[in-house]
Short mmCIF file of C-alpha atoms in Angstrom, two decimals:
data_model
loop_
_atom_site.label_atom_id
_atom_site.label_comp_id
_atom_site.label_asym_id
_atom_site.label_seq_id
_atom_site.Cartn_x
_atom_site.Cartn_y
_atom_site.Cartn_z
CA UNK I 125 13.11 13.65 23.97
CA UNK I 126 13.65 16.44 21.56
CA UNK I 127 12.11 20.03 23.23
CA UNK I 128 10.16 22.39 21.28
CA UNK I 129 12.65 24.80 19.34
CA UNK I 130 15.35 22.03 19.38
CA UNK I 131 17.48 21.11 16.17
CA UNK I 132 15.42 17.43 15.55
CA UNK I 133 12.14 19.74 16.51
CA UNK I 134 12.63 22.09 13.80
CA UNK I 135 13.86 20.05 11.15
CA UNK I 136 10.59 17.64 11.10
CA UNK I 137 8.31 20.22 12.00
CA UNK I 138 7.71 18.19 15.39
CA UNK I 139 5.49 21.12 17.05
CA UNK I 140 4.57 22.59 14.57
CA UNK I 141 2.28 19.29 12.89
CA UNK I 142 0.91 19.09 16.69
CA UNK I 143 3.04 15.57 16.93
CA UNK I 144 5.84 14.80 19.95
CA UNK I 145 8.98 12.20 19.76
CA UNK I 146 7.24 9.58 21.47
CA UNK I 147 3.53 10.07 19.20
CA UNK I 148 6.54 9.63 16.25
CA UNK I 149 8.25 6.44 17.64
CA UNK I 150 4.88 4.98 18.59
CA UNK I 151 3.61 5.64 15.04
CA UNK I 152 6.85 4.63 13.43
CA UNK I 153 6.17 0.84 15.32
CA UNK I 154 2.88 0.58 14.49
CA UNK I 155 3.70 1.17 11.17
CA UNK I 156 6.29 -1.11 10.48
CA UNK I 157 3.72 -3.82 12.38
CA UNK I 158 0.63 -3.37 9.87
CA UNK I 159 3.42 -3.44 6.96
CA UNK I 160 6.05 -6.01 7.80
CA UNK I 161 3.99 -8.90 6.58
CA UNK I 162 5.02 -8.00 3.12
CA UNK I 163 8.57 -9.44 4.14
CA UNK I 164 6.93 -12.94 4.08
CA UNK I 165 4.17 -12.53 1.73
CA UNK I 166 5.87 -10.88 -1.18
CA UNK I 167 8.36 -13.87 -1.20
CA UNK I 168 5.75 -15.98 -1.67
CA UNK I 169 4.45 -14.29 -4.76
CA UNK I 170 7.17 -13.80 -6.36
CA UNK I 171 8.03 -17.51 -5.81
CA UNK I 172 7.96 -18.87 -9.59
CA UNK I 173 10.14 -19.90 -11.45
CA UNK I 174 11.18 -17.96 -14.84
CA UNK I 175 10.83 -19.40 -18.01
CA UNK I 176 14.11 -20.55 -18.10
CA UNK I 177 13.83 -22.71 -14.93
CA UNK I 178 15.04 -19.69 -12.83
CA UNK I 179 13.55 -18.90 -9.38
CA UNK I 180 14.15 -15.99 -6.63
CA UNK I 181 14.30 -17.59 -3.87
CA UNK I 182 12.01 -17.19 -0.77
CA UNK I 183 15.27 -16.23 1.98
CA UNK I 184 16.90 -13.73 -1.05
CA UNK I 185 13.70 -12.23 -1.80
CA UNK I 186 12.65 -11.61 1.65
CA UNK I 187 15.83 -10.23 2.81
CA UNK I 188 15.88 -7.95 0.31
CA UNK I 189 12.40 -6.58 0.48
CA UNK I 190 13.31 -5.82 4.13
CA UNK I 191 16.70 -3.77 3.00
CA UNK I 192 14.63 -2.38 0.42
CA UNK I 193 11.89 -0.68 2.33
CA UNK I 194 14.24 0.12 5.15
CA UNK I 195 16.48 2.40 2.60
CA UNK I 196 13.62 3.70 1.16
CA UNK I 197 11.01 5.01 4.17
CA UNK I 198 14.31 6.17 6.01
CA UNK I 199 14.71 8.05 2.64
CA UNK I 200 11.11 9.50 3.01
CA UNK I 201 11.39 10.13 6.67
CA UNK I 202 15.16 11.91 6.46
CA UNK I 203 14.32 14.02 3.41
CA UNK I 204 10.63 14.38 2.45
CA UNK I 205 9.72 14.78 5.98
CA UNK I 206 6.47 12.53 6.16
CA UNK I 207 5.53 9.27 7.75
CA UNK I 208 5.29 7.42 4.70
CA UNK I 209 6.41 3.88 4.59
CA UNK I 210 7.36 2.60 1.31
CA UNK I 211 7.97 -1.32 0.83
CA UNK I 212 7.14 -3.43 -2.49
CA UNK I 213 3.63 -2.67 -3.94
CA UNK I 214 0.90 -5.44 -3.14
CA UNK I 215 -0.76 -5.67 -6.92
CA UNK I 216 2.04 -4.96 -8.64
CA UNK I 217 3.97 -7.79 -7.28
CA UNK I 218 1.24 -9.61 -8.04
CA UNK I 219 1.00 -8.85 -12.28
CA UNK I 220 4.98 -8.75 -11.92
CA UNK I 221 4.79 -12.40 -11.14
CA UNK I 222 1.80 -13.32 -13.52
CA UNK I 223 3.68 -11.51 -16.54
CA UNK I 224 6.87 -13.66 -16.02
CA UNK I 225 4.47 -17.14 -15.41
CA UNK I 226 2.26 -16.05 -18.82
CA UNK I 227 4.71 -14.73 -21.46
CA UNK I 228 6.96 -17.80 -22.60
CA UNK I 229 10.81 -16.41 -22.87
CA UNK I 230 10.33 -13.97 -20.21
CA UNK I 231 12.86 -14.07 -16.82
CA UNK I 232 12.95 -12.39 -13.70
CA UNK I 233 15.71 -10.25 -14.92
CA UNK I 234 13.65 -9.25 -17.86
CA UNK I 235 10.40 -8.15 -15.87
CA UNK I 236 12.35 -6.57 -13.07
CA UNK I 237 13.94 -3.92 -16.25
CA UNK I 238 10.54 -3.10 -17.18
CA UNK I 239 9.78 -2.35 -13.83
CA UNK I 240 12.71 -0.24 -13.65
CA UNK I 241 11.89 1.29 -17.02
CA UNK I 242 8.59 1.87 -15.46
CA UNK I 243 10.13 3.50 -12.30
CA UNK I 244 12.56 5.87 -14.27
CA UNK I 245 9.67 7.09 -16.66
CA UNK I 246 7.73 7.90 -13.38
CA UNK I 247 11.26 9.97 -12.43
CA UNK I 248 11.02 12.09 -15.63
CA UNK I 249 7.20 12.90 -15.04
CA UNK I 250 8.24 13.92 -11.36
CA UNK I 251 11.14 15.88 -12.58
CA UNK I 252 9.60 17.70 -15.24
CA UNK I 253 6.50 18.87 -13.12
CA UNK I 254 3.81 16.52 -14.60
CA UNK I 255 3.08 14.34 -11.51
CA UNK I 256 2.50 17.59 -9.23
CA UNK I 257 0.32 19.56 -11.79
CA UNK I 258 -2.08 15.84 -11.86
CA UNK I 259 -2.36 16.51 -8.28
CA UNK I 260 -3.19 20.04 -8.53
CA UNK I 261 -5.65 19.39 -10.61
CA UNK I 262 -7.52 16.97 -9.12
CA UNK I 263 -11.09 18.13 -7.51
CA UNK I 264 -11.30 19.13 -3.88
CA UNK I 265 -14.03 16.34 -4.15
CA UNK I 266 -12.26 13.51 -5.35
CA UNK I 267 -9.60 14.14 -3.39
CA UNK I 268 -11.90 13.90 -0.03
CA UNK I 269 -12.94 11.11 -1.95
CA UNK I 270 -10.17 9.21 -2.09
CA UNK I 271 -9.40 9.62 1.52
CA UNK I 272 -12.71 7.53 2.63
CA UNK I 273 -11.83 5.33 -0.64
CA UNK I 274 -8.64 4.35 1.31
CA UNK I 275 -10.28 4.39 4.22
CA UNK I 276 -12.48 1.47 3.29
CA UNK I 277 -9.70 -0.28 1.58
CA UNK I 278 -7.65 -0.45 4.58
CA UNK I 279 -10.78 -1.43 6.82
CA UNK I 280 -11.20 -4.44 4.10
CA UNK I 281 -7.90 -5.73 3.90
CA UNK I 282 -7.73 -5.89 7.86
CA UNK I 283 -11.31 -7.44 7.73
CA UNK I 284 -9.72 -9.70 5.37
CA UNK I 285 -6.42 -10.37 6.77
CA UNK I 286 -8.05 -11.44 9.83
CA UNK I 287 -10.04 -14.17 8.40
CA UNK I 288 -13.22 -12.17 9.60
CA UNK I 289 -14.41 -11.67 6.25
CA UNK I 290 -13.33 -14.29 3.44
CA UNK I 291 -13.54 -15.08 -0.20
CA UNK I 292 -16.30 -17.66 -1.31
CA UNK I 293 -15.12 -20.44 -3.56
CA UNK I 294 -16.55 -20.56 -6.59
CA UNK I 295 -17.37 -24.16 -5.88
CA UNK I 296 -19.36 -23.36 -3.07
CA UNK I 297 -22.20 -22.77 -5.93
CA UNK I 298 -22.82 -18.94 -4.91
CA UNK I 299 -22.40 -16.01 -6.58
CA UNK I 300 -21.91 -13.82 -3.85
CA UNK I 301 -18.16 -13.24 -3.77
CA UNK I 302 -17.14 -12.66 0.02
CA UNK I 303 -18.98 -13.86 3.19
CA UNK I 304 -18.51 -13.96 7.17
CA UNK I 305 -15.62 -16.13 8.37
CA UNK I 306 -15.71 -20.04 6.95
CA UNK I 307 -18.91 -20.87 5.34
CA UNK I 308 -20.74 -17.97 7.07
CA UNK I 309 -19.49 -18.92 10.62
CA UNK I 310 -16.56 -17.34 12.49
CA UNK I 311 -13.78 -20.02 13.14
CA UNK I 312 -11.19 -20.85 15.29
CA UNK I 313 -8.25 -18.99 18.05
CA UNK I 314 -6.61 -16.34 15.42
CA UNK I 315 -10.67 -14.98 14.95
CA UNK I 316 -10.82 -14.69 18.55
CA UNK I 317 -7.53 -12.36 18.78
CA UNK I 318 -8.88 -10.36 15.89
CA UNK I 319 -12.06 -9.49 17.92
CA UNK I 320 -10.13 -8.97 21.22
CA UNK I 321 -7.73 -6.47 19.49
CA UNK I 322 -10.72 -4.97 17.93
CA UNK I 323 -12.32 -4.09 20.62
CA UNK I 324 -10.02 -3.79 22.79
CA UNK I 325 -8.57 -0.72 20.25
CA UNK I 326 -11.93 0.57 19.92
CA UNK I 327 -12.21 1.35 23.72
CA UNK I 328 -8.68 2.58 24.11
CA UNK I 329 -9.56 4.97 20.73
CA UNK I 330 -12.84 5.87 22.70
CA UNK I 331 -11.18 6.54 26.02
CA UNK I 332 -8.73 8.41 24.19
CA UNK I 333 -5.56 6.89 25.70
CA UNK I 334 -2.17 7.45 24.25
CA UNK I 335 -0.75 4.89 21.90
CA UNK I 336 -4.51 3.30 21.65
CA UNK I 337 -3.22 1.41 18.41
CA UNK I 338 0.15 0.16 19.14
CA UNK I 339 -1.54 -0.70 22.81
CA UNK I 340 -3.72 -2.94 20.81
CA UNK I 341 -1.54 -4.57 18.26
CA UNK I 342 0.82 -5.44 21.37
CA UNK I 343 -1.78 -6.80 23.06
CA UNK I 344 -3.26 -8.96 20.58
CA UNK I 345 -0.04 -10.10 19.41
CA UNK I 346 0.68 -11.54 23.08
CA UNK I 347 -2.44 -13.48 22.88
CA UNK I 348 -1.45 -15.01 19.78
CA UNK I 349 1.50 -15.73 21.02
CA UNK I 350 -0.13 -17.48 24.36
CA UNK I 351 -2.64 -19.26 22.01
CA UNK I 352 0.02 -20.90 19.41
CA UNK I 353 2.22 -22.30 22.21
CA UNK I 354 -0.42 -23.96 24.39
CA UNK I 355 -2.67 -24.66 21.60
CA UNK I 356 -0.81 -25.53 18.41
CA UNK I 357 -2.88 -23.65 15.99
CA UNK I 358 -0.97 -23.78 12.93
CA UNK I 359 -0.85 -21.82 9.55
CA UNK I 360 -4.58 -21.93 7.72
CA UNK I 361 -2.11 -22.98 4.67
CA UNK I 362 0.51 -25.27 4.93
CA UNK I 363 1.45 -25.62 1.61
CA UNK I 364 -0.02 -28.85 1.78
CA UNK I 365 -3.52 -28.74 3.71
CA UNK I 366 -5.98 -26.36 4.61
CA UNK I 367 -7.14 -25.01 7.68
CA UNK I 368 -9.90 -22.65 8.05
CA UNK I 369 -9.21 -22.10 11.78
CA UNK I 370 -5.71 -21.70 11.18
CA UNK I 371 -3.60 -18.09 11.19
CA UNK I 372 -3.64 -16.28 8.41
CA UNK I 373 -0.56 -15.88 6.58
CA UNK I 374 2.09 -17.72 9.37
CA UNK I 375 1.85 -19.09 12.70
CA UNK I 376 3.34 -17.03 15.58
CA UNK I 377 6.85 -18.09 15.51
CA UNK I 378 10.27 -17.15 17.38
CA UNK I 379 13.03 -18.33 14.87
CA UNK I 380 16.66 -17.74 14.99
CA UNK I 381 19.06 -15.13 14.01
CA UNK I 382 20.34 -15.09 9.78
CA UNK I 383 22.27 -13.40 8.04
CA UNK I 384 20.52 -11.22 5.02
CA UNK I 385 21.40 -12.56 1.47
CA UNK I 386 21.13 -9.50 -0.56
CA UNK I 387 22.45 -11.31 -4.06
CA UNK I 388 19.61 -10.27 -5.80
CA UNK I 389 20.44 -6.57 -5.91
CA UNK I 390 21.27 -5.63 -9.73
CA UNK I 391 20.11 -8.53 -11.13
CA UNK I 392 18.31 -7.23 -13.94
CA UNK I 393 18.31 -6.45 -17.64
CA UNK I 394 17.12 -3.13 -18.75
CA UNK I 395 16.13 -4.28 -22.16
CA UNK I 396 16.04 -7.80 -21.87
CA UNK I 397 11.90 -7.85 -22.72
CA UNK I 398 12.08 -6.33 -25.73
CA UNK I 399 14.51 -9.12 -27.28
CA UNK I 400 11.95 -11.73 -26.21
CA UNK I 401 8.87 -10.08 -26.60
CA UNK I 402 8.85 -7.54 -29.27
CA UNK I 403 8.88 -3.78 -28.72
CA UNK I 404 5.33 -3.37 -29.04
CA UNK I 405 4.28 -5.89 -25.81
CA UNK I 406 6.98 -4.50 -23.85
CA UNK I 407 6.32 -1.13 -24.08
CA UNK I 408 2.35 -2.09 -23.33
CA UNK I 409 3.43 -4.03 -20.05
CA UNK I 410 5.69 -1.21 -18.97
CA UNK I 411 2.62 0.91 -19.41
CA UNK I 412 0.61 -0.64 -16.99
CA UNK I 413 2.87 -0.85 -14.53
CA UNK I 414 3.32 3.25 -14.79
CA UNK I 415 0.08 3.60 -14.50
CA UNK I 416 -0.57 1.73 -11.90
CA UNK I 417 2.44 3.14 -9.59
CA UNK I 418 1.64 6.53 -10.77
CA UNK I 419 -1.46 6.43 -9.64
CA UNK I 420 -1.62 4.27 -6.37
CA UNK I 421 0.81 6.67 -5.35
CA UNK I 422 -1.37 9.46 -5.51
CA UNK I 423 -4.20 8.39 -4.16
CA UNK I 424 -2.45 7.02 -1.36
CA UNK I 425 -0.48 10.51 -0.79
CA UNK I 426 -3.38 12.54 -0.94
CA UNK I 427 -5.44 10.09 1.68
CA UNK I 428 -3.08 9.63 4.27
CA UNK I 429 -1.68 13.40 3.99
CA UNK I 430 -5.44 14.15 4.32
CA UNK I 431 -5.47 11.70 7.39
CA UNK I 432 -2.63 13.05 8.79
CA UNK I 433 -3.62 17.00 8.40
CA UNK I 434 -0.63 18.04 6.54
CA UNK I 435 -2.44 19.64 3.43
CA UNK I 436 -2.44 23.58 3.70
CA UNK I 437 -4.97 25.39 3.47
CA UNK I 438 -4.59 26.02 -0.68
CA UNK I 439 -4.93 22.18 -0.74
CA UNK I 440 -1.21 21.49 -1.75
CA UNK I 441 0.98 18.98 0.34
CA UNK I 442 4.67 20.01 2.00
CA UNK I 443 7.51 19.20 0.28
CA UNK I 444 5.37 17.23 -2.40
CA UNK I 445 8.32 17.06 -5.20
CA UNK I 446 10.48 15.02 -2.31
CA UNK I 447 7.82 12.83 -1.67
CA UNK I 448 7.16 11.83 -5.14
CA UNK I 449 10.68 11.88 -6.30
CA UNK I 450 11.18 9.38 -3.11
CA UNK I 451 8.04 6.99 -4.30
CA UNK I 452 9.53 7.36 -8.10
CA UNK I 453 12.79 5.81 -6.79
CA UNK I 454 10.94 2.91 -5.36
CA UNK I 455 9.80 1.27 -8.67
CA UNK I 456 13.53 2.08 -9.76
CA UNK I 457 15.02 0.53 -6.40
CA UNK I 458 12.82 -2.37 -6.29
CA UNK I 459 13.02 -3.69 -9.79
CA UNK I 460 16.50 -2.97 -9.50
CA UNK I 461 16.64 -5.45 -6.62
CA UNK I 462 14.32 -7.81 -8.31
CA UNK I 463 11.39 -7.53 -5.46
CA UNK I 464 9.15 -5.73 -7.65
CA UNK I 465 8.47 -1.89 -7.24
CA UNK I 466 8.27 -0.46 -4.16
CA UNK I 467 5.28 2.16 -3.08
CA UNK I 468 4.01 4.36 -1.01
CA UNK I 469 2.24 2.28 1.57
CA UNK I 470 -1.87 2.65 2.71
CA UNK I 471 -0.92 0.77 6.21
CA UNK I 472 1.45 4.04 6.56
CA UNK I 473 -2.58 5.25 8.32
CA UNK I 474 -1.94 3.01 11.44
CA UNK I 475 1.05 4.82 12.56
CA UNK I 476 -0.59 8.39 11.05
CA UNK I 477 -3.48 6.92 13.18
CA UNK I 478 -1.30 6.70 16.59
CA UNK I 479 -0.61 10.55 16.18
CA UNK I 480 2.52 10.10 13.60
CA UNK I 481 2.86 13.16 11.78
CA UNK I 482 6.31 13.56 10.61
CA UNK I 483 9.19 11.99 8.72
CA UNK I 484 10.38 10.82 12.19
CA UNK I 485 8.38 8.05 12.34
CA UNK I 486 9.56 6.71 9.19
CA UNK I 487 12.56 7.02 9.87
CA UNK I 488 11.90 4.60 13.22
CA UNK I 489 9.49 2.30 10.42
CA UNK I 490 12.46 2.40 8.28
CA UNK I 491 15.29 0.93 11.27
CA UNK I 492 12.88 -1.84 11.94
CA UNK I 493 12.75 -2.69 8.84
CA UNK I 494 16.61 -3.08 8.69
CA UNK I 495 16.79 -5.17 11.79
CA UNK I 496 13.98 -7.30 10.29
CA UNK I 497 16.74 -8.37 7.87
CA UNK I 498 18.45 -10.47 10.60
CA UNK I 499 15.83 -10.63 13.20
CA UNK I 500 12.68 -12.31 11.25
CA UNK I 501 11.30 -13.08 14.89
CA UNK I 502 9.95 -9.58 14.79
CA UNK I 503 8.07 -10.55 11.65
CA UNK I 504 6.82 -13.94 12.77
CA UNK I 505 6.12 -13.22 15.84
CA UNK I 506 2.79 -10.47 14.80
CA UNK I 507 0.51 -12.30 13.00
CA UNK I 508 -1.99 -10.06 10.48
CA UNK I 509 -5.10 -11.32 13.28
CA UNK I 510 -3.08 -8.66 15.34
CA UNK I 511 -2.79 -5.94 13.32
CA UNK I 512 -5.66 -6.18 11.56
CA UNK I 513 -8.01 -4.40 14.48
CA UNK I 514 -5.46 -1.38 13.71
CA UNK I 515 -6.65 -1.03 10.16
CA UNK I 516 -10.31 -1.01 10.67
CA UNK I 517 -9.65 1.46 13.41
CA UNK I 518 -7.82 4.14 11.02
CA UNK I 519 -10.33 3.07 8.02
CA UNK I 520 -12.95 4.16 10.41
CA UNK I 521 -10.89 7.90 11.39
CA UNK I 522 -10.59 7.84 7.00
CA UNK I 523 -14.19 7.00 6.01
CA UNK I 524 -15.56 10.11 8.24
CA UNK I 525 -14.52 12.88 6.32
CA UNK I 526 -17.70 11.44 3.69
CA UNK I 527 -19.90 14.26 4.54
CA UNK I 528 -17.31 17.09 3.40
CA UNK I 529 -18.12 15.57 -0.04
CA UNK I 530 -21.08 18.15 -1.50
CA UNK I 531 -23.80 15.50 -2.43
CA UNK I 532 -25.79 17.81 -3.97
CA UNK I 533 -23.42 18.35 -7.01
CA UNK I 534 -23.50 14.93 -9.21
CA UNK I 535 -20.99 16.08 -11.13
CA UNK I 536 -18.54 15.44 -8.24
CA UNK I 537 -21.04 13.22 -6.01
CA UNK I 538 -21.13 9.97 -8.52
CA UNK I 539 -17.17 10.17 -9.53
CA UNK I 540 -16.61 10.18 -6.11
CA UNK I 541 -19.07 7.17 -5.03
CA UNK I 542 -17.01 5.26 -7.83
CA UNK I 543 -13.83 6.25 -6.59
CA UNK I 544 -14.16 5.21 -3.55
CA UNK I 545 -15.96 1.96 -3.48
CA UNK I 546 -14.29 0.91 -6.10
CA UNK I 547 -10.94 0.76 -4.69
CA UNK I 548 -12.05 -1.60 -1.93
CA UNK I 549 -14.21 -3.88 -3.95
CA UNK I 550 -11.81 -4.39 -6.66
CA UNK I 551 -8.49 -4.24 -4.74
CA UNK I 552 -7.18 -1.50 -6.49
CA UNK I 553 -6.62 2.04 -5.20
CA UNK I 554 -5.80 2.95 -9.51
CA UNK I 555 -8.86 1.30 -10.14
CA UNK I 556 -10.96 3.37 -7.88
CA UNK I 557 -8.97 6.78 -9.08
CA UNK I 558 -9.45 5.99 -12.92
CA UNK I 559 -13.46 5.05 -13.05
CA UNK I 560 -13.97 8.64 -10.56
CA UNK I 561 -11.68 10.45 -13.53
CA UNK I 562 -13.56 9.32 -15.91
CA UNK I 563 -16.65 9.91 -14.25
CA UNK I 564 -16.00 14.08 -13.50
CA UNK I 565 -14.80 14.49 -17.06
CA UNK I 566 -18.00 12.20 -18.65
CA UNK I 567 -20.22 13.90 -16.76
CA UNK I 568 -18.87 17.50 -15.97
CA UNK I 569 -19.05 17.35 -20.22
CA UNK I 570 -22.73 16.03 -20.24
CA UNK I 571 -23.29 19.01 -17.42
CA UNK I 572 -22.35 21.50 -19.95
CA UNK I 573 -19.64 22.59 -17.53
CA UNK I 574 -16.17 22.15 -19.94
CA UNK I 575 -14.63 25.17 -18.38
CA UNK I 576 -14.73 23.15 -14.84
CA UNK I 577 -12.46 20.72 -16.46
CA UNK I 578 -8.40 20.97 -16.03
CA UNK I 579 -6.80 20.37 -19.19
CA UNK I 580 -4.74 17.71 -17.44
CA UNK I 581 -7.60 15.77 -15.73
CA UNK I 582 -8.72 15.39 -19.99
CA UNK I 583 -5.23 13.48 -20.10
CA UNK I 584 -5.75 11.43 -17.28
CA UNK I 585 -9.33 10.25 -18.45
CA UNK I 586 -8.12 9.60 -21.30
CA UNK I 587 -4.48 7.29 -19.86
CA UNK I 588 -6.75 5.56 -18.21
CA UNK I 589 -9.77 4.57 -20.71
CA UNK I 590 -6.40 3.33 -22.55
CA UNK I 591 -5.32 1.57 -19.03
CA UNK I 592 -9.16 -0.33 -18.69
CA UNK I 593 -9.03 -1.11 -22.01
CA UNK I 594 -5.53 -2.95 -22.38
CA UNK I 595 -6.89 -6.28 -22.61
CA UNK I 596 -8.82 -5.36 -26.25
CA UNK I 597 -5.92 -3.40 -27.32
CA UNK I 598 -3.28 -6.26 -27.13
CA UNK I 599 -6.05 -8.15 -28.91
CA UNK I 600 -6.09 -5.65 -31.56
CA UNK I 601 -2.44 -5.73 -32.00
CA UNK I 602 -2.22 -9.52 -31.53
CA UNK I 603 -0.25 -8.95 -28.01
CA UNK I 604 -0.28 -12.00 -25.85
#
């Protein structure tokens, strides 16, 4: 245990953020839990193959995701000082792998150098001051605004992840778009551990006992664990049949020891997209993706900084440059390794939620994430109906800083209503950020009240009527 004035004290600002070794390695596990299903699902996404017949592969991919945000959140822990867990972006995965299914000539090599592209941009921006002075001149408002938005984005996906709150087919003849559990009625085992760990972490939050989140993801996960050997649950996917009682992602599972492949690590080509798509489309797709990672990023900063209490008092965040340059070398890193970019991550608010404050606990998020490269039992065996109870918690702590929002001034009240319900109900931290933007500028301007307006948050409006709009403009310039 490091004592206060001590070398490892000083140099992450241990006593000084109000935090302790064992808050940080308590944090640092919880962390890595709420995150470490992206080491199975992002395999899965990116699972496709290429239009040249080409696929990943589920073993390289996941191994490298796992080296990937190891490096990385050690990387944020050891030199920007914050507990910030970075591992590849849920989203942009997501239109990485839709891109390379929908654009005929297009490989995996190709889409992984515009994410690259994408990721060194973002370095220039970060370098040259840009990325900072967008945060500067963002609102107090929004900013508090963003914090609840993430708030209730975290709260959903756990809500989500668990299975207690699902997605309505659109067979099902309904237009409303989510409901309670299968068909209105909560379902099997896994539901059961969600609502044990939920409460369970509710009353340990209450009580105020130490490690209250990790407590409860432990807990639940040994549950699971009981439940899947006696009962057999199963997956609620198979890849062949569903099962609405099932787990959510993958069963709890003990497998064996492997070794990491990590083949996949420079395979890409820089410029590869623009010989098979044209300059024009490959500069548009690149686009997106910037935006996107630009601004997930710092929305995400801002919330769980916010979370956390490490903004001073004039508003600006320690060692900000470090922890942007860090997140810019993600989408360069992870494209670079062909697992998509990699991100700053919102489930970095369950360990900030256990009393993380400091790079430390990255650092610890960062090791696990390592050993997850040979020991996927530490993957397998937390399902997300464990961890999910530790998101609602910390999307709770998040959503309670609504009434520092002044509600009396439209001009920030309705941009920051959009901002922040509109991350959860679209998915989409950037989406939230860009419709509050454009909100303050549209109606700061109709308020007669230019002069409030930072030149920059004119640009920003402005990127991102061009990033909403992308669909007409590749009509316009025939784009597909």
């Amino acid at each position: 245990m490091a004592s206060q004035g001590s070398a490892l004290d000083r140099y992450f600002y241990i006593t000084k953020r109000g935090s302790n070794v064992s808050r940080e390695i308590r944090g640092g596990f919880a962390t890595f839990f709420a995150m470490s299903y992206i080491v199975v699902l992002n395999p899965l996404i990116l699972s496709a193959a290429d239009s040249s017949g080409n696929a990943l592969g589920l073993e390289r991919v996941a191994a490298v995701t796992a080296f990937v945000a190891g490096i990385l959140t050690i990387l944020m822990g050891a030199w920007a000082k914050h507990p910030f867990a970075l591992a590849t972006g849920l989203g942009v995965n997501a239109f990485v792998a839709i891109t390379v299914a929908t654009h005929r000539g297009l490989t995996w090599p190709d889409m992984m150098g515009l994410v690259m592209l994408s990721g060194i941009t973002m370095f220039i921006l970060v370098v040259t001051g840009f990325r900072k002075a967008v945060f500067k001149a963002v609102p107090e408002g929004l900013k508090i605004a963003i914090v609840v938005g993430i708030g209730m984005f975290i709260a959903l996906i756990g809500l989500v992840n668990a299975g207690f709150v699902r997605r309505i087919p659109d067979a099902a003849g309904t237009t409303v778009p989510v409901g309670l559990g299968a068909d209105g009625k909560l379902l099997g085992w896994p539901t059961l551990v969600f609502i044990f760990g939920l409460v369970l972490t509710i009353a340990l939050v209450v009580r105020k006992v130490k490690g209250a989140i990790l407590i409860g993801i432990i807990a639940a996960t040994i549950l699971a664990n009981i439940l899947e050997l006696t009962l057999h649950i199963g997956p609620s996917f198979d890849g062949k049949t569903s099962n609405p009682s099932g787990w959510s992602l993958v069963a709890p599972q003990l497998s064996p020891w492997s070794l990491p492949d990590l083949s996949l690590i420079g395979k890409f080509d820089l410029f590869g997209s623009f010989a098979h798509l044209g300059a024009l489309a490959a500069i548009l797709l690149a686009f997106v993706i910037l935006l996107s990672i630009f601004f997930d990023a710092m929305g995400t900063v801002v919330g769980l900084a916010g979370e956390a209490g490490t903004i001073e008092k004039d508003g600006t965040i320690p060692d900000l440059d470090r922890v942007l340059m860090v997140d810019a070398f993600g989408a360069v890193a992870g494209g670079g390794s062909s697992v998509s970019s990699s991100q700053i991550y919102v489930e970095s608010g369950a360990g900030i939620g256990e009393g993380a404050r400091t790079g430390l606990a990255s650092i610890v998020t960062g090791l696990l994430f390592l050993v997850a490269m040979f020991v996927t039992p530490l993957i397998k065996l937390v399902p997300f109906e464990a961890v999910a109870p530790a998101l609602v918690v910390v999307g709770f702590m998040m959503v309670s800083q609504v009434g520092k929002i002044d509600w009396s001034d439209w001009g920030i009240a309705i941009p920051a209503f959009l901002t922040f319900i509109l991350m959860p109900f679209t998915y989409s931290i950037a989406n939230g950020l860009g419709a509050g933007f454009i909100a303050y500028v549209l109606i700061r301007t109709v308020q007669g009240r230019v002069k409030d307006i930072h030149p920059l948050m004119w640009a920003v409006a402005a990127a991102f009527v061009l990033f909403f709009g992308i669909g007409p403009v590749e009509q316009l310039f025939g784009v597909s």
